[in-house]
Coordinates of C-alpha atoms in Angstrom, one line a residue:
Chain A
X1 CA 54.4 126.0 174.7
X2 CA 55.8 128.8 172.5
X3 CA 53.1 129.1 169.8
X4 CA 53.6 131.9 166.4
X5 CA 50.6 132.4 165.1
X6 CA 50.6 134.1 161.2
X7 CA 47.7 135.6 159.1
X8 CA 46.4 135.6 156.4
X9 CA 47.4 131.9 155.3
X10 CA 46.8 133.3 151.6
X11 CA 46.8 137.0 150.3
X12 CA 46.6 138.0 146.9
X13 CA 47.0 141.4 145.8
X14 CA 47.1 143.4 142.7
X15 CA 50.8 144.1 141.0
X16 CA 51.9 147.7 142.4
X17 CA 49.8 147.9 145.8
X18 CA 51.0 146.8 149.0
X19 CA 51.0 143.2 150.9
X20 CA 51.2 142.8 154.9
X21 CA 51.5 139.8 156.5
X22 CA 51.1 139.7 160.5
X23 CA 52.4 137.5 163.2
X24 CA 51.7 136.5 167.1
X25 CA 53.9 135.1 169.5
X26 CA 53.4 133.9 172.8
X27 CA 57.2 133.9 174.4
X28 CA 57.2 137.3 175.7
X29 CA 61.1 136.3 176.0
X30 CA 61.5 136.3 172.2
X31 CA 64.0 139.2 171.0
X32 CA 64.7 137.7 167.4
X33 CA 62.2 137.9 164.5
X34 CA 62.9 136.8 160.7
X35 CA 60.8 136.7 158.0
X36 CA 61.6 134.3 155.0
X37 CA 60.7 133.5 151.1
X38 CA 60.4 130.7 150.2
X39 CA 59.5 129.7 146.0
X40 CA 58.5 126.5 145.0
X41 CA 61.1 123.3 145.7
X42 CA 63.5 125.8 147.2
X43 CA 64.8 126.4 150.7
X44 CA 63.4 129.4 152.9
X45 CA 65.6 132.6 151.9
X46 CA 65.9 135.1 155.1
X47 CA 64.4 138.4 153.5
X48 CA 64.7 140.5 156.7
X49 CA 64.8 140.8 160.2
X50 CA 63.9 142.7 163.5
X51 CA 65.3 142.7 167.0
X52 CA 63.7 143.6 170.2
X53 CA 65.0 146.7 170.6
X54 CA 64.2 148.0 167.2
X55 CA 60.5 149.3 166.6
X56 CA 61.1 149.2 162.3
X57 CA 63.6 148.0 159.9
X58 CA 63.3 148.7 156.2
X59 CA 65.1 147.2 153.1
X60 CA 63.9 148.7 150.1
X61 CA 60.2 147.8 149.6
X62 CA 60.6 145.3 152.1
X63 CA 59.8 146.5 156.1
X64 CA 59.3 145.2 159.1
X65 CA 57.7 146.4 162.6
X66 CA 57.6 144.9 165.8
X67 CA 55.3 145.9 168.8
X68 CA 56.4 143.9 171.7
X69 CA 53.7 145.2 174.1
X70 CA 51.0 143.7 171.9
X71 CA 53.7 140.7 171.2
X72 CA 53.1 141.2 166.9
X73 CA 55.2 141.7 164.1
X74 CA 54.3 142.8 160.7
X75 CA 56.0 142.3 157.2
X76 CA 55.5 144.9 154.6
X77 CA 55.9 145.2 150.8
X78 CA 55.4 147.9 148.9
X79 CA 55.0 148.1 145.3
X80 CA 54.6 144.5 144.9
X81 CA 56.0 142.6 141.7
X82 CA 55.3 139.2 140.3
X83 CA 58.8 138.2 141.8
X84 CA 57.1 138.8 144.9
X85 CA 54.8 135.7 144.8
X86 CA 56.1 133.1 147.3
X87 CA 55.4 131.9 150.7
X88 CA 56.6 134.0 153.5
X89 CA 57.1 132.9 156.7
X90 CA 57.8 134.6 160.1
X91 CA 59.6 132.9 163.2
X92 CA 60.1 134.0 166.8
X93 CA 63.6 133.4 168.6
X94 CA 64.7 133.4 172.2
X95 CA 68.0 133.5 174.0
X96 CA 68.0 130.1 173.1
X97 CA 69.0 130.8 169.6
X98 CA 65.6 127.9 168.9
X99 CA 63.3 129.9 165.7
X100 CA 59.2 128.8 166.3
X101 CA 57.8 129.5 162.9
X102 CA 54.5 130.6 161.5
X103 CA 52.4 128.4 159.2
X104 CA 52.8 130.7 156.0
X105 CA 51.3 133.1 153.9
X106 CA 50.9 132.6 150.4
X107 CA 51.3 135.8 148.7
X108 CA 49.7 135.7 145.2
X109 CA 50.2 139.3 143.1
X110 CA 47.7 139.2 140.1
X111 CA 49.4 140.8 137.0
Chain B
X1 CA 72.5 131.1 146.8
X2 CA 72.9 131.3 150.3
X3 CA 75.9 128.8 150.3
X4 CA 74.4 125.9 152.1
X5 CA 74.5 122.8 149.5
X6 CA 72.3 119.8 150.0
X7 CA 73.0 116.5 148.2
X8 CA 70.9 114.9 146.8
X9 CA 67.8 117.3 146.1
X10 CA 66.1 114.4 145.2
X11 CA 65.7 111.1 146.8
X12 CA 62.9 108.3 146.1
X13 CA 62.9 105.2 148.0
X14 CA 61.1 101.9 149.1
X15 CA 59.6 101.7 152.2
X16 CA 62.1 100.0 154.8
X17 CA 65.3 101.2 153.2
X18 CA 67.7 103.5 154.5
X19 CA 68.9 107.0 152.8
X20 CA 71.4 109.2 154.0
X21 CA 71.5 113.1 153.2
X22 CA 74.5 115.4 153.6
X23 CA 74.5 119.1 154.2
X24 CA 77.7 121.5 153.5
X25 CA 76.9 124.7 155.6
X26 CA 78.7 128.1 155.0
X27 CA 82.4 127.3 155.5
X28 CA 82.6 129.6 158.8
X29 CA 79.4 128.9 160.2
X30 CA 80.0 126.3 163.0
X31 CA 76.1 126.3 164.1
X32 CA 73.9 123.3 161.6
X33 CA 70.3 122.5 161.9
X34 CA 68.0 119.9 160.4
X35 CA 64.7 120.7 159.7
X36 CA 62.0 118.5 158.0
X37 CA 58.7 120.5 156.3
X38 CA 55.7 118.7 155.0
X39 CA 53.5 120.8 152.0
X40 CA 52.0 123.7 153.4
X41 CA 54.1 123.7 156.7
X42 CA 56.4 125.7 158.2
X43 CA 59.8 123.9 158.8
X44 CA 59.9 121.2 161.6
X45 CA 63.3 121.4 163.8
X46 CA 64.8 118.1 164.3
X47 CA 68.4 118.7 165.4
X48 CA 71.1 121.2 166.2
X49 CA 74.9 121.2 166.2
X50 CA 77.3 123.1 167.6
X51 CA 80.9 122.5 165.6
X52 CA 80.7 118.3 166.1
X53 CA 78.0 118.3 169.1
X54 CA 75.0 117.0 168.7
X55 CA 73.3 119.6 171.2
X56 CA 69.7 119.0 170.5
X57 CA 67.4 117.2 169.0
X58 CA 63.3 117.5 168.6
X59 CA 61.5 114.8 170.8
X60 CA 59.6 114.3 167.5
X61 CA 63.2 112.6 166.1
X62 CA 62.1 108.6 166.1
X63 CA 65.1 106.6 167.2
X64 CA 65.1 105.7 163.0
X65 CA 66.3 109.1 161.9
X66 CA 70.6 109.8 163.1
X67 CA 72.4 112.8 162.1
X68 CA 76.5 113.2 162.1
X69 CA 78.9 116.1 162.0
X70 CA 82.1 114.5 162.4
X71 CA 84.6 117.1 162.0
X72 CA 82.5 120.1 162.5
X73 CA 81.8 121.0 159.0
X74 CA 79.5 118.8 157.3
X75 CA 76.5 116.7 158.1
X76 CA 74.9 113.8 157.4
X77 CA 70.9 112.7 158.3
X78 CA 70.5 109.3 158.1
X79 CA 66.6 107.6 158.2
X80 CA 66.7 104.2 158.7
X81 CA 63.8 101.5 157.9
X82 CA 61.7 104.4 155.9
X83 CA 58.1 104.6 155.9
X84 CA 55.5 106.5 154.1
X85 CA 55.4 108.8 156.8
X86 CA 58.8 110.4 156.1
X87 CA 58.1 112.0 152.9
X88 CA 59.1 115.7 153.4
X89 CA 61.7 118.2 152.4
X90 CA 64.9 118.0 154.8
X91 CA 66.2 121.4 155.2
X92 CA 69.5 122.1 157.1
X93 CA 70.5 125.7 157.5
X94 CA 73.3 127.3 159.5
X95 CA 74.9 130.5 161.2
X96 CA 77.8 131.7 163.1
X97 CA 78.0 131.3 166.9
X98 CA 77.0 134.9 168.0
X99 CA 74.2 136.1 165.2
X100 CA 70.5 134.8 165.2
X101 CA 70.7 134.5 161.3
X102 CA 70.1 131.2 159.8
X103 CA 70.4 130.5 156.2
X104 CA 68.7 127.6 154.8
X105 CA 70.2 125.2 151.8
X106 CA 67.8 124.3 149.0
X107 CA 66.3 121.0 150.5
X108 CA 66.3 117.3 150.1
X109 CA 62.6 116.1 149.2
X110 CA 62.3 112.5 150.0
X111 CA 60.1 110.8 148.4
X112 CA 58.9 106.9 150.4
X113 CA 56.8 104.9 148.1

C-alpha cells in the first residue's frame, strides 16, 4: 500500500545552523505534500506545503523541495531557533484528498 | 490557533465505559476527519465527512468507536465499552471542499485505566 517513509527519526542541531528532514513515498500518484509541527500535547500545525508541479516553495526560513522523479521531499530550516524544537512530520496526498504520514522527526536545537 | 476546538482535551476513564468527544471545525470548512495518534506516531485516520456524510472510515475503526455530524458542522466520536487499548490523542482536523489543506484542533488524549 501507500507507504511515507521519513528520516532521521531524531535530529538535533546547534541553535543558528540549518535542519533538513527528508521523506519517501511510494504513490507515484501523490501531487500534495505538507509538512507539520507539532509541540508537546498539541495538535499538528501545517507549516508549509508543496504541490506536484512546484519544484520549491519557501516561507521565511522554512522551505521545501520536491523531486518527483526520485518520489522525495525535503523540509528545510534555516537559522534554527529554540522555537524550532518540535516534531515535524511530512504526509503524501492523492487525488483522493487521503494524507499518508511519515513517522516523525524530532528536531532538537541545542542552545 | 487554527480554529478547530476539541472538547474535552482531557478525558480519563474505566475500562468498559463509554466517552464521547466533539469537534467544532473551521465554520466554512465542510470537510472533518478523525484521527487517533499513539506516542511517537504519526496520526492514524479513522474517518472522514463530507458536510453530514460519513464517507469513510479506516478498516482499523472497531464496530465500538461511532462518529456523528448531524448538521454538517460539528462532530462527535463516540468509543463505546473502552479498553486499555484506546489510550491515544483523538485529533480531528478539517478543510474546504476544493484545497488539500487540513488544519488540525489541539487533541483529545484519552486516558483508559
Amino acid at each position: 500500500g501507500e507507504n511515507v517513509e521519513q528520516h532521521p527519526s531524531t535530529l538535533s542541531v546547534q541553535e543558528g545552523d540549518s535542519a533538513v528532514i527528508k521523506c519517501t513515498y511510494s504513490d507515484s500518484a501523490s501531487n500534495y505534500f505538507p509538512w507539520y509541527k507539532q509541540e508537546l500535547g498539541k495538535g499538528p500545525q501545517l507549516i508549509i506545503d508543496i504541490r506536484s508541479n512546484v519544484g520549491e516553495k519557501k516561507d521565511q526560513r522554512i522551505a521545501v523541495t520536491l523531486n518527483k522523479t526520485a518520489k522525495h521531499f525535503s523540509l528545510h530550516i534555516t537559522e534554527t531557533q529554540p522555537e524550532d524544537s518540535a516534531v515535524y512530520f511530512c504526509a503524501a496526498s492523492n487525488s483522493n484528498y487521503q494524507l499518508i504520514w511519515g513517522a516523525g522527526t524530532k528536531l532538537i536545537i541545542k542552545p | 490557533d487554527t480554529g478547530v476546538s476539541q472538547n474535552p482535551r482531557h478525558k480519563i476513564t474505566k475500562r468498559g465505559q463509554n466517552v464521547t468527544f466533539r469537534c467544532d471545525p473551521i465554520s466554512e470548512h465542510n470537510r472533518l476527519y478523525w484521527y487517533r495518534q499513539t506516542l511517537g506516531q504519526g496520526p492514524e485516520f479513522l474517518t472522514y465527512f463530507q458536510n453530514e456524510a460519513q464517507l469513510e472510515k479506516s478498516r482499523l475503526l472497531s464496530d465500538r468507536f461511532s462518529a456523528e455530524r448531524p448538521k454538517g458542522s460539528f462532530s462527535t466520536l463516540e468509543i463505546q465499552r473502552t479498553e486499555q487499548g484506546d489510550s491515544a490523542m483523538y485529533l480531528c482536523a478539517s478543510r474546504t471542499g476544493p484545497n488539500y489543506e487540513q488544519y488540525f484542533g489541539p487533541g483529545t488524549r484519552l486516558t483508559v485505566t
